[in-house]
PDB file of C-alpha atoms and ligand atoms in Angstrom:
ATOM      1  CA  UNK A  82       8.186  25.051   3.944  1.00 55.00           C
ATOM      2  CA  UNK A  83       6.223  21.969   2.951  1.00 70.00           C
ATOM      3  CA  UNK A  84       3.470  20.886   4.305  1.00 79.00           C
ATOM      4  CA  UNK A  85       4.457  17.698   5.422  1.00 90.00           C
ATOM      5  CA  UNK A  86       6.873  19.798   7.834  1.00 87.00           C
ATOM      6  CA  UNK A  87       6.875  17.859  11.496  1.00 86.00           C
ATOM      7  CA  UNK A  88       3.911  15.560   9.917  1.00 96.00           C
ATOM      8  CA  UNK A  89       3.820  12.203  11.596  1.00 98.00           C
ATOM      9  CA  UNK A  90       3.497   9.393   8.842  1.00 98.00           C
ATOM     10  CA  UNK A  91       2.852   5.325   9.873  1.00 98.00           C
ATOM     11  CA  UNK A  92       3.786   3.231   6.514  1.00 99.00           C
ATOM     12  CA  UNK A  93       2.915  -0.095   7.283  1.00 99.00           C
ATOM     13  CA  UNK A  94       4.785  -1.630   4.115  1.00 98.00           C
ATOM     14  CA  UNK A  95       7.566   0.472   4.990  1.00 98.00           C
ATOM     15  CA  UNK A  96      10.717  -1.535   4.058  1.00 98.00           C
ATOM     16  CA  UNK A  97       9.625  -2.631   0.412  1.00 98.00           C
ATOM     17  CA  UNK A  98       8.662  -1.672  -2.993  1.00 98.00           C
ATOM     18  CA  UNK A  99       5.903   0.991  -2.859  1.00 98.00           C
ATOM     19  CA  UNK A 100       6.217   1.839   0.919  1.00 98.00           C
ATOM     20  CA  UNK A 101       9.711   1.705   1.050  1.00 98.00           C
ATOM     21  CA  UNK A 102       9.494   4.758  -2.114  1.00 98.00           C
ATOM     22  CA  UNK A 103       6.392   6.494  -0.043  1.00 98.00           C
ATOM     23  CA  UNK A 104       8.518   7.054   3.281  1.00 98.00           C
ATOM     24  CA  UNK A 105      12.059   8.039   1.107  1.00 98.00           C
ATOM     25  CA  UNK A 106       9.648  10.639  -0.429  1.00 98.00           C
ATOM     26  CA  UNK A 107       7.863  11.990   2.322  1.00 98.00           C
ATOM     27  CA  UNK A 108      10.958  12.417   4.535  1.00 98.00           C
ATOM     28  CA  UNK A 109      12.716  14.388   1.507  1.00 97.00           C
ATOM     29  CA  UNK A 110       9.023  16.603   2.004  1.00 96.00           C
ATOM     30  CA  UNK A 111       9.885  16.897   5.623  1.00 96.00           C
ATOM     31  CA  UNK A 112       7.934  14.480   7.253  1.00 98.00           C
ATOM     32  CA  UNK A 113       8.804  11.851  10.191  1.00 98.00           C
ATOM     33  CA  UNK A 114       8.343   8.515   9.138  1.00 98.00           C
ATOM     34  CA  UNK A 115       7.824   5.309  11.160  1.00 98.00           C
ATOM     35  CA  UNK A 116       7.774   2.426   8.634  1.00 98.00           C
ATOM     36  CA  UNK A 117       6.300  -0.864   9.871  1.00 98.00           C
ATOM     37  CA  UNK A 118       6.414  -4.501   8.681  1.00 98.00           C
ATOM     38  CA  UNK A 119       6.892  -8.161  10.038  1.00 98.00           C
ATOM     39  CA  UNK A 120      10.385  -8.660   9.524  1.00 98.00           C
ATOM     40  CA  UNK A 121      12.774  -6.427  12.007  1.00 98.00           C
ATOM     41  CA  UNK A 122      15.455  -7.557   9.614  1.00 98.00           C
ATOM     42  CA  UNK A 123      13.812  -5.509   6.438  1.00 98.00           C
ATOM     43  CA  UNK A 124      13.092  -3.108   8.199  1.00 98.00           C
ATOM     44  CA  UNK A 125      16.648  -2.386   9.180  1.00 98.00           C
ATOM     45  CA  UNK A 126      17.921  -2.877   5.896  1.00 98.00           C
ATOM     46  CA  UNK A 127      15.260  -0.612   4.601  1.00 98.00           C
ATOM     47  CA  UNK A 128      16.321   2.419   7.461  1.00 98.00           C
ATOM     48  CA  UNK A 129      19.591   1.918   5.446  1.00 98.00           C
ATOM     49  CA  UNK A 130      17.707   3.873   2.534  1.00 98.00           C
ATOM     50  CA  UNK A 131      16.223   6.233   4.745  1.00 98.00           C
ATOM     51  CA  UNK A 132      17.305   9.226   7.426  1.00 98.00           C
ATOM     52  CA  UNK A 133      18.679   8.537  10.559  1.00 97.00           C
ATOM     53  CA  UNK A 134      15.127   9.855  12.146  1.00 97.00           C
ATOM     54  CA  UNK A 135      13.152   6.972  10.814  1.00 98.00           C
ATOM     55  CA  UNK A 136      11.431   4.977  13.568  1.00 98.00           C
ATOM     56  CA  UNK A 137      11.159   1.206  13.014  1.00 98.00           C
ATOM     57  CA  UNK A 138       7.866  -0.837  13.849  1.00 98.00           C
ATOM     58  CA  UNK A 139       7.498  -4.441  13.530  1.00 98.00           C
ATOM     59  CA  UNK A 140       4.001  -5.179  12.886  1.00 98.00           C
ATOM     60  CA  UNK A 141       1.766  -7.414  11.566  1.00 98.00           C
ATOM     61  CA  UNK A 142      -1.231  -6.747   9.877  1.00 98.00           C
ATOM     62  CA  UNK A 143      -2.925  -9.687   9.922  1.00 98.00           C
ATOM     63  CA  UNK A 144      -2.747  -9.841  13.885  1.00 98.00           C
ATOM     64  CA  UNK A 145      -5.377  -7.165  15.296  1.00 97.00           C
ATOM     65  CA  UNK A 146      -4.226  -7.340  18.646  1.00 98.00           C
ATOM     66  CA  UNK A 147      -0.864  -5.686  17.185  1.00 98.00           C
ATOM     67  CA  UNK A 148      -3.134  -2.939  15.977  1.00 98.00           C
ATOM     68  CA  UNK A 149      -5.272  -2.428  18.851  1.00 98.00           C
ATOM     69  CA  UNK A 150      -2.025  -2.199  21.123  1.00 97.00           C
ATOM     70  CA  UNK A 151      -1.771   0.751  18.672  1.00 97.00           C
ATOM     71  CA  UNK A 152      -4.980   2.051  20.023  1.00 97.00           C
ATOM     72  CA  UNK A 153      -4.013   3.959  23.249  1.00 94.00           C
ATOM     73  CA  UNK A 154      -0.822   5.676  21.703  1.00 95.00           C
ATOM     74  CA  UNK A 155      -0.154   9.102  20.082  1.00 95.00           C
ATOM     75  CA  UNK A 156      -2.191   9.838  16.942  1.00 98.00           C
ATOM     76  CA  UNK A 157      -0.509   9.975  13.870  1.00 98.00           C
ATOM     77  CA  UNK A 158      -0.969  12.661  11.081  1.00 98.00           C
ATOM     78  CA  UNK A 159      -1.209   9.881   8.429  1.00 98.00           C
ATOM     79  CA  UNK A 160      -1.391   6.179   7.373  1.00 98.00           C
ATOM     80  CA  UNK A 161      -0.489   5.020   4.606  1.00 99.00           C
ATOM     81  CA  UNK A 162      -1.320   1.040   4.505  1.00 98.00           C
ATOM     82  CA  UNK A 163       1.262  -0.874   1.562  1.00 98.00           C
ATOM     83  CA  UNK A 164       1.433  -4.351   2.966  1.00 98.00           C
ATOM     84  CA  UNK A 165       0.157  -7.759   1.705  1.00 97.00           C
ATOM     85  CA  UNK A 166       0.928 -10.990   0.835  1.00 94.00           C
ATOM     86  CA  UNK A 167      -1.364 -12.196  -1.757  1.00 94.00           C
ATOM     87  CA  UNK A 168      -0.784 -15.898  -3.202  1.00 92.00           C
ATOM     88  CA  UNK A 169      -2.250 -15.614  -6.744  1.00 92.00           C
ATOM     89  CA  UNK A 170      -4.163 -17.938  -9.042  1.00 93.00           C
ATOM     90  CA  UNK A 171      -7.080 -19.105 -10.483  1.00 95.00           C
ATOM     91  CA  UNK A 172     -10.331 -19.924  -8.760  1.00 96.00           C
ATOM     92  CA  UNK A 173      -9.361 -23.683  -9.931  1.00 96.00           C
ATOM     93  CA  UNK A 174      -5.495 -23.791  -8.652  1.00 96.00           C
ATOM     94  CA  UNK A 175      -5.585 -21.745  -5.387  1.00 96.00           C
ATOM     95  CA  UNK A 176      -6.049 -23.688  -2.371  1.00 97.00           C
ATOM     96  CA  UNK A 177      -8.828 -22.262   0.142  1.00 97.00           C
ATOM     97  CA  UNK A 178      -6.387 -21.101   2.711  1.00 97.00           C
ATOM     98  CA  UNK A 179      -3.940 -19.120   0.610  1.00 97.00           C
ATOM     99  CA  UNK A 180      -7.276 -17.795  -0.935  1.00 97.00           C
ATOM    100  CA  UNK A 181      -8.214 -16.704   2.819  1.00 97.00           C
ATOM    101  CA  UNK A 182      -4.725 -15.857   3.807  1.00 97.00           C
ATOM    102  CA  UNK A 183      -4.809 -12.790   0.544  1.00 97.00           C
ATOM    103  CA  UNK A 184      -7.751 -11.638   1.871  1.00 97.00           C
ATOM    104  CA  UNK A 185      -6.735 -11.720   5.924  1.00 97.00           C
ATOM    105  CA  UNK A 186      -3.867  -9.902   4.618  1.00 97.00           C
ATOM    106  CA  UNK A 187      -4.859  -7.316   2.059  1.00 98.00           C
ATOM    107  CA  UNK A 188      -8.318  -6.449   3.095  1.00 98.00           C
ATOM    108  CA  UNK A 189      -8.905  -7.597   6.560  1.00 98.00           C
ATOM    109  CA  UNK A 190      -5.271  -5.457   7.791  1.00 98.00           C
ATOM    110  CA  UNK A 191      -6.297  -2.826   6.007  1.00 98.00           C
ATOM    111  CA  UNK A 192      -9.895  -2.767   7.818  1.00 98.00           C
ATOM    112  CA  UNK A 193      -8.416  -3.217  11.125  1.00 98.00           C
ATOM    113  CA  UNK A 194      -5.406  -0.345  10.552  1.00 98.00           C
ATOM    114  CA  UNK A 195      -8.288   1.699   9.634  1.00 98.00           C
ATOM    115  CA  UNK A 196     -10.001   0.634  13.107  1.00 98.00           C
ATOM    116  CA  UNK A 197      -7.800   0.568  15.441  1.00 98.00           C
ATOM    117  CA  UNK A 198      -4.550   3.026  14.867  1.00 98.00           C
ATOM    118  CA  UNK A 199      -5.617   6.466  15.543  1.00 98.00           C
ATOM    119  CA  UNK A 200      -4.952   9.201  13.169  1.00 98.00           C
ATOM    120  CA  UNK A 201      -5.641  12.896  13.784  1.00 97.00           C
ATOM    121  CA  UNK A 202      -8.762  15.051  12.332  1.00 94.00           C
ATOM    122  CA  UNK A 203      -6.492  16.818   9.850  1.00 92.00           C
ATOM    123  CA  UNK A 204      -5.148  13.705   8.932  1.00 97.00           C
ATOM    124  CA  UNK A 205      -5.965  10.804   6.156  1.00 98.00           C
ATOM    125  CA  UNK A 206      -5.722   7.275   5.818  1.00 98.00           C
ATOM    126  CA  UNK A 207      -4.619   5.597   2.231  1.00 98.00           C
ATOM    127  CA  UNK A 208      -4.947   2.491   1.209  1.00 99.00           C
ATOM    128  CA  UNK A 209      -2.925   0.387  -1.881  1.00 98.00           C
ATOM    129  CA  UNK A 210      -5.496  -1.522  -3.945  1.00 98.00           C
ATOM    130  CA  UNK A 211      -4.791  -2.736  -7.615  1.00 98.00           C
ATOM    131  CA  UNK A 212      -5.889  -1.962 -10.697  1.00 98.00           C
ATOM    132  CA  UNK A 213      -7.081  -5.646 -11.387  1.00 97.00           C
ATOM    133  CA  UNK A 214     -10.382  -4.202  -9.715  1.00 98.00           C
ATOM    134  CA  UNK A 215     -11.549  -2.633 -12.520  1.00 97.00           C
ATOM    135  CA  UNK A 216      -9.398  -4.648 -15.274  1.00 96.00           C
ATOM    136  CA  UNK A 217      -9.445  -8.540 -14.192  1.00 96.00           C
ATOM    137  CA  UNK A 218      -7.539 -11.343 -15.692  1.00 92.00           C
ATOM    138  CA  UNK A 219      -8.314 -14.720 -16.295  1.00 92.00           C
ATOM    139  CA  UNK A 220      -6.882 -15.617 -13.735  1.00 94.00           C
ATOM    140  CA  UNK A 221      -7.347 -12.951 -11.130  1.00 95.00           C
ATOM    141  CA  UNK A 222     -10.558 -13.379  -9.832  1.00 97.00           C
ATOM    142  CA  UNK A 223      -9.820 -13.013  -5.886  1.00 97.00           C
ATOM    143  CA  UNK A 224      -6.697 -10.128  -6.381  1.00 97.00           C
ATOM    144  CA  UNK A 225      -9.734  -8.173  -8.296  1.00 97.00           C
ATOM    145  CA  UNK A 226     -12.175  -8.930  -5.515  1.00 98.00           C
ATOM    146  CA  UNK A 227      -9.753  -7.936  -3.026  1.00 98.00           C
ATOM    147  CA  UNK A 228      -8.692  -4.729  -4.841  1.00 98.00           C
ATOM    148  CA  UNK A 229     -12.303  -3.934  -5.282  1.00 98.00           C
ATOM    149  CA  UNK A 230     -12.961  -4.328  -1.546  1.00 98.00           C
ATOM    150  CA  UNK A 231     -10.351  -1.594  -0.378  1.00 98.00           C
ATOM    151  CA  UNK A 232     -11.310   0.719  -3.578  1.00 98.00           C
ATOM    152  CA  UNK A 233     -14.786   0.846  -2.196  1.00 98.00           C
ATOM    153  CA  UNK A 234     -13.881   0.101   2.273  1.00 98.00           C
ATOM    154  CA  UNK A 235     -11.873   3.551   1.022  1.00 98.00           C
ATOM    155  CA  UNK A 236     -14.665   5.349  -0.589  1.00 98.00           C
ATOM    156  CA  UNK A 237     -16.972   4.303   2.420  1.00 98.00           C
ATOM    157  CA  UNK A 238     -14.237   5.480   5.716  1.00 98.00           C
ATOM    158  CA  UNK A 239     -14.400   8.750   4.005  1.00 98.00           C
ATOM    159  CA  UNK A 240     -17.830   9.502   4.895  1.00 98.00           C
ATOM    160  CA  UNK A 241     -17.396   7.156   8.065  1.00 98.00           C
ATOM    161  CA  UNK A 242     -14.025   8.857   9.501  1.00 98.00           C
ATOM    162  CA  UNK A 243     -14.586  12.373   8.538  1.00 98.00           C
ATOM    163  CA  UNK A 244     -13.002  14.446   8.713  1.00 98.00           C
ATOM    164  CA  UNK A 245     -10.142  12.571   8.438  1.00 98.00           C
ATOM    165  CA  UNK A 246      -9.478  11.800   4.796  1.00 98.00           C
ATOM    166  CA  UNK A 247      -9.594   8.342   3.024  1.00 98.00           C
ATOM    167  CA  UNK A 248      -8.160   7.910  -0.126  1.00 98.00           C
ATOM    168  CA  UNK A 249      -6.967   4.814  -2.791  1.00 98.00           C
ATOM    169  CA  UNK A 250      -3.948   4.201  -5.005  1.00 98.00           C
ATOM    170  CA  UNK A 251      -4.489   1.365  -7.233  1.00 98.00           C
ATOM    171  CA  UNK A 252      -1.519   0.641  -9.334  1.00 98.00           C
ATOM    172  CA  UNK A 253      -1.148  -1.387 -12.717  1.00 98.00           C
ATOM    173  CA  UNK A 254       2.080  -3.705 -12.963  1.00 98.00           C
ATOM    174  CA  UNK A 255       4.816  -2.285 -10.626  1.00 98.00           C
ATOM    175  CA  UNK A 256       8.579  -3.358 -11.090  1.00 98.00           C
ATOM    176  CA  UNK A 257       8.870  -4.200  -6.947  1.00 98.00           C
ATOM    177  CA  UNK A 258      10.382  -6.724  -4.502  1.00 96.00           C
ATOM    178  CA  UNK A 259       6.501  -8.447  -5.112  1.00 96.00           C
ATOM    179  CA  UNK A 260       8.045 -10.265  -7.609  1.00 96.00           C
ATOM    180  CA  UNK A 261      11.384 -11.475  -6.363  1.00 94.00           C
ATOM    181  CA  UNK A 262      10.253 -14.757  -6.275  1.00 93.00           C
ATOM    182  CA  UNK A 263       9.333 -15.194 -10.034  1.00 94.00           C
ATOM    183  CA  UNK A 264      12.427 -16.446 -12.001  1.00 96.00           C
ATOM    184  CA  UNK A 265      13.792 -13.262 -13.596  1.00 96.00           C
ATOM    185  CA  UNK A 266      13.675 -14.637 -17.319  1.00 97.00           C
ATOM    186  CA  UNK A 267      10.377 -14.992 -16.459  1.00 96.00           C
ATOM    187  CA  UNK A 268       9.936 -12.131 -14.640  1.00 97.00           C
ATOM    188  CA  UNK A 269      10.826 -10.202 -17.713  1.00 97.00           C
ATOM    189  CA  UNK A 270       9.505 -11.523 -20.162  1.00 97.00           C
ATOM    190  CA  UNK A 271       5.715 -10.292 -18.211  1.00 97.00           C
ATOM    191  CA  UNK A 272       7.073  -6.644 -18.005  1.00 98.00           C
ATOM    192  CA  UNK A 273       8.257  -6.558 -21.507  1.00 98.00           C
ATOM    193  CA  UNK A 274       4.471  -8.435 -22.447  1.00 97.00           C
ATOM    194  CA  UNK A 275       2.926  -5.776 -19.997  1.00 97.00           C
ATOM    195  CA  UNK A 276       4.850  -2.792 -21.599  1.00 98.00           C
ATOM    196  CA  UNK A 277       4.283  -3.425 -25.090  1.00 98.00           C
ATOM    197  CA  UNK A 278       0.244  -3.385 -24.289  1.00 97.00           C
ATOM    198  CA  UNK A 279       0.643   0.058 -22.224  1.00 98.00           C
ATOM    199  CA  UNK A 280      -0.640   3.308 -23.444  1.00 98.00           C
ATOM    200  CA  UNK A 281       2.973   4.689 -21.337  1.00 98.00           C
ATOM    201  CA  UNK A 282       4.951   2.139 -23.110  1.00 98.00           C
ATOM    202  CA  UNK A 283       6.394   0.460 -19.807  1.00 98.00           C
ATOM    203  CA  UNK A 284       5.603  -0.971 -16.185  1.00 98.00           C
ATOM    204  CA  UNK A 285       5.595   1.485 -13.616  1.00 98.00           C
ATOM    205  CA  UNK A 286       7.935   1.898 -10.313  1.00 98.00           C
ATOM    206  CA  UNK A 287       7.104   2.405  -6.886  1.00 98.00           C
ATOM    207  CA  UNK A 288       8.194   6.001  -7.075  1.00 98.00           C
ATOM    208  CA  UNK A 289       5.840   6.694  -9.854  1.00 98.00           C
ATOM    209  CA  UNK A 290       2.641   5.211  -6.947  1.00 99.00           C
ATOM    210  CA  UNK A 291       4.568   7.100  -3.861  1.00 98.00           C
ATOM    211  CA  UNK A 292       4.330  10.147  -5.881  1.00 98.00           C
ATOM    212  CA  UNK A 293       0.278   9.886  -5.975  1.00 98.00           C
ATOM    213  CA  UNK A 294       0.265   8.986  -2.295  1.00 98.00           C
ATOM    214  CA  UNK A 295       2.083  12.073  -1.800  1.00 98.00           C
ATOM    215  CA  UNK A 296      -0.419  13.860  -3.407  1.00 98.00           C
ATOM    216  CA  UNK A 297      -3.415  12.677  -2.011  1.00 98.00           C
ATOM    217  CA  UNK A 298      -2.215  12.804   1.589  1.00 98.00           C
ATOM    218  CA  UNK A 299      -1.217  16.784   0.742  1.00 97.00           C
ATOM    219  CA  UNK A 300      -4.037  17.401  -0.797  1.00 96.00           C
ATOM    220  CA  UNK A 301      -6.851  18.504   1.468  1.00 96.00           C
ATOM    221  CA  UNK A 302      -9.857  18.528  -1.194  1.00 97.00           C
ATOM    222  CA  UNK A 303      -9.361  15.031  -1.839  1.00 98.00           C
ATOM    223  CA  UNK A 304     -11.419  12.080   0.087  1.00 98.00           C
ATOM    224  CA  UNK A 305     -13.067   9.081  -1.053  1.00 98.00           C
ATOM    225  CA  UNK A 306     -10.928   8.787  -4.371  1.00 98.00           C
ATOM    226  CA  UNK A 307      -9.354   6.391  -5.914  1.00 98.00           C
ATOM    227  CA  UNK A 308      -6.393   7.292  -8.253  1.00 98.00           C
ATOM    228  CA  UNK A 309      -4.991   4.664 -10.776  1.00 98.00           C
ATOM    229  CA  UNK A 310      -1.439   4.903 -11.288  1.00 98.00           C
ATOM    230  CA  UNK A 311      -1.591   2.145 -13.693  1.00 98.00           C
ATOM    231  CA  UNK A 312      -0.006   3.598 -17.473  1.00 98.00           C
ATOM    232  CA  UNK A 313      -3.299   3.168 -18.938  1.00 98.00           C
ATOM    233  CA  UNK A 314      -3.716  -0.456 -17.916  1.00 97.00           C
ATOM    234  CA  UNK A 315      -7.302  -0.433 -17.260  1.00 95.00           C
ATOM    235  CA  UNK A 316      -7.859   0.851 -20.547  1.00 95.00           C
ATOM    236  CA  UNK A 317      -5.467  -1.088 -22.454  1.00 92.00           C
TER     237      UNK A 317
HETATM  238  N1  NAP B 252       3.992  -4.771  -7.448  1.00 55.91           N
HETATM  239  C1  NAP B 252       2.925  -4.809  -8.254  1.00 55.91           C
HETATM  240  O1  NAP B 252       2.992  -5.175  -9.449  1.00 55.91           O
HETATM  241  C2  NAP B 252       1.584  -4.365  -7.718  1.00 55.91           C
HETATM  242  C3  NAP B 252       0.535  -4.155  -8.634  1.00 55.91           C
HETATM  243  C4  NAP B 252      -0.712  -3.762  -8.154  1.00 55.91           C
HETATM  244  C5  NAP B 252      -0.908  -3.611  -6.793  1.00 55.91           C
HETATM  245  N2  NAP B 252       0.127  -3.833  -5.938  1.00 55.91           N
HETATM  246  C6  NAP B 252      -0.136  -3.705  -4.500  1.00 55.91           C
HETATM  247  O2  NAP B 252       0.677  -2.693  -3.965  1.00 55.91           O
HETATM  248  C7  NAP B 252       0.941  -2.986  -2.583  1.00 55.91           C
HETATM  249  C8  NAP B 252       2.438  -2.901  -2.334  1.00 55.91           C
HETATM  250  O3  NAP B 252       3.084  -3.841  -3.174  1.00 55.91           O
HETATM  251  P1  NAP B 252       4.662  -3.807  -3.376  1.00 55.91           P
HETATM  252  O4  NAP B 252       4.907  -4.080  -4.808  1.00 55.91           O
HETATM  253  O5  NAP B 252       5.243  -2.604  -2.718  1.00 55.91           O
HETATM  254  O6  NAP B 252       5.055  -5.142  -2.552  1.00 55.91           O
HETATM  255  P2  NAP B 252       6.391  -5.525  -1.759  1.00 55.91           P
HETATM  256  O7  NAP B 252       7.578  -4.855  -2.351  1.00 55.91           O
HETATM  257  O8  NAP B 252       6.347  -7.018  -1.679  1.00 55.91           O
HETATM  258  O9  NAP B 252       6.162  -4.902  -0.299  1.00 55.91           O
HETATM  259  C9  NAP B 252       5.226  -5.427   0.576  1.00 55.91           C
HETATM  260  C10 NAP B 252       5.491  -4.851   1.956  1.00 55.91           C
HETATM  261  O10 NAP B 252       4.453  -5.291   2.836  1.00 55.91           O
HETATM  262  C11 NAP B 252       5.055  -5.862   3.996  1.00 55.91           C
HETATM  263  N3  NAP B 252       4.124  -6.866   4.492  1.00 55.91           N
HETATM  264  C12 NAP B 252       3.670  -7.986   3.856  1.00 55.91           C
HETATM  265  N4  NAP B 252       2.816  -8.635   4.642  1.00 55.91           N
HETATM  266  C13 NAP B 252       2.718  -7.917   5.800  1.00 55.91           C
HETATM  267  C14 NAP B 252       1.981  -8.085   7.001  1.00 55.91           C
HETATM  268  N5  NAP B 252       1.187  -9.151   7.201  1.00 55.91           N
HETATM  269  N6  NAP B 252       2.097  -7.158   7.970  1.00 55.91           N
HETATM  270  C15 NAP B 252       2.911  -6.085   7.794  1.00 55.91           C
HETATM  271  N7  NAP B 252       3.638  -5.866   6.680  1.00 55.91           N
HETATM  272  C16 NAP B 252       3.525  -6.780   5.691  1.00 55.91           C
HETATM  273  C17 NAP B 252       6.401  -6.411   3.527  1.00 55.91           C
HETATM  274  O11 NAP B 252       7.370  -6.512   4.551  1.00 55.91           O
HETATM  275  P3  NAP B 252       7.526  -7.816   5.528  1.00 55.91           P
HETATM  276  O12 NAP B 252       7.762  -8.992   4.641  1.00 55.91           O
HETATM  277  O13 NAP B 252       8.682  -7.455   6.413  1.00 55.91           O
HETATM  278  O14 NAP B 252       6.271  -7.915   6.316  1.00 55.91           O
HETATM  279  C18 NAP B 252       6.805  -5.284   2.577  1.00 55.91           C
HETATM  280  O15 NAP B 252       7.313  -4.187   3.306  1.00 55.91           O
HETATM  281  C19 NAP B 252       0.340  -4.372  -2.338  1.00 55.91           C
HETATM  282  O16 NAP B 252      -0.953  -4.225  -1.793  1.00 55.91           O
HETATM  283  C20 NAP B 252       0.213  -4.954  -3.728  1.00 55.91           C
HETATM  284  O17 NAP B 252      -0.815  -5.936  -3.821  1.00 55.91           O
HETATM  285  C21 NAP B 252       1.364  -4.186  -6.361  1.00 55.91           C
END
């Protein structure tokens, strides 16, 4: 038997890209899955990938009086926090409030998941930062100072949430529903740019990042780490 067996799992992320691959592979391990998001509609056409046990939440992150409603309920084994919506850009091109709006989203709902939904002493907590904290671009100042943020709020929960566990993924370029709004020539053309420079020889999928959540949620000699699922990206 695994041992995600019975295991209650909250993916809030759940109906796209690297959640949407997390909470197909933890329910083939055995676990129940709630997956959580802001749209009810993608989250319904996400159950359509999943088992008929999947529980649907609508959520949003960036509200933390949906999170503390959280507070009071049943404790769940583990989190895994996905979501965001980060406008990109330079320091010179982003506007202040979409600037504010990456950070509300990516680091501030991640804070407040941590705070406020309750997860159980055997349990852990993992966050989805970026690679970009360690390898920036020139024009990626805020995404790296954002991924940076959640590398180290993870390292410092650990010691803060004990004996619950805290962990990071931070992935390199993923081929996801992120970038559904790029036109696809152009969308292309930056994976084939991005492959070329990887050590692996090509972007990465959300399966290949649910597979390291998998393991660091399983894993119970693992806490305050961050694991780059990136092809060699920050290397590159
Ligand atoms: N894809 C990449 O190349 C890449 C690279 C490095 C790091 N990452 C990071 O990996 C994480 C997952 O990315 P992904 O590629 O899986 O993106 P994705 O396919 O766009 O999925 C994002 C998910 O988050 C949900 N979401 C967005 N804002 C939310 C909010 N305020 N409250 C609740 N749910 C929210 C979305 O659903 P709703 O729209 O229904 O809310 C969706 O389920 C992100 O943190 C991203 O920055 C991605």
């Amino acid at each position: 038997m695994s041992n995600f067996q019975d295991s209650t799992v909250l993916v809030i992320g759940g109906s796209s890209g690297v959640g949407l691959a997390t909470a197909q592979l933890l329910e083939r391990l055995g676990a129940k899955v709630t997956i959580a998001s802001r749209s009810l509609e993608k989250l319904k056409a996400a159950k359509r990938q999943l088992s008929d046990a999947t529980q649907l939440l609508p959520l949003d992150i960036t509200d933390s009086a949906q999170l503390q409603a959280l507070r009071d309920g049943p404790a769940w084994q583990h989190l895994v926090i996905s979501a965001a919506e980060t406008p990109m850009g330079s320091l010179a091109a982003l506007a202040d409030d979409d600037a504010r709006r990456a950070m509300d989203s990516k680091f501030w709902g991640a804070y407040n998941a941590a705070k406020y939904i309750p997860i159980a002493d055997q349990g852990s907590i993992t966050f989805v930062a970026g690679y970009l904290s360690l390898r920036p671009g020139k024009a990626s100042a805020l995404q790296s100072a954002i991924n940076a943020a959640l590398e180290a709020l993870g390292r410092a929960l650990a010691l803060e949430l004990a004996p619950v566990r805290v962990n990071t993924v931070s992935p390199g370029l993923l081929n996801t529903e992120l970038w559904a709004g790029l036109a696809e020539d152009k969308r292309e053309a930056m994976f084939d740019t991005v492959a070329k420079r990887l050590p692996v020889g090509r972007v990465g999928l959300a399966e290949d990042v649910a597979k390291a959540i998998s393991f660091l949620i399983d894993n119970g000699y693992t806490s305050g780490s961050t694991v780059f699922v990136d092809g060699g990206g920050r290397i590159a």
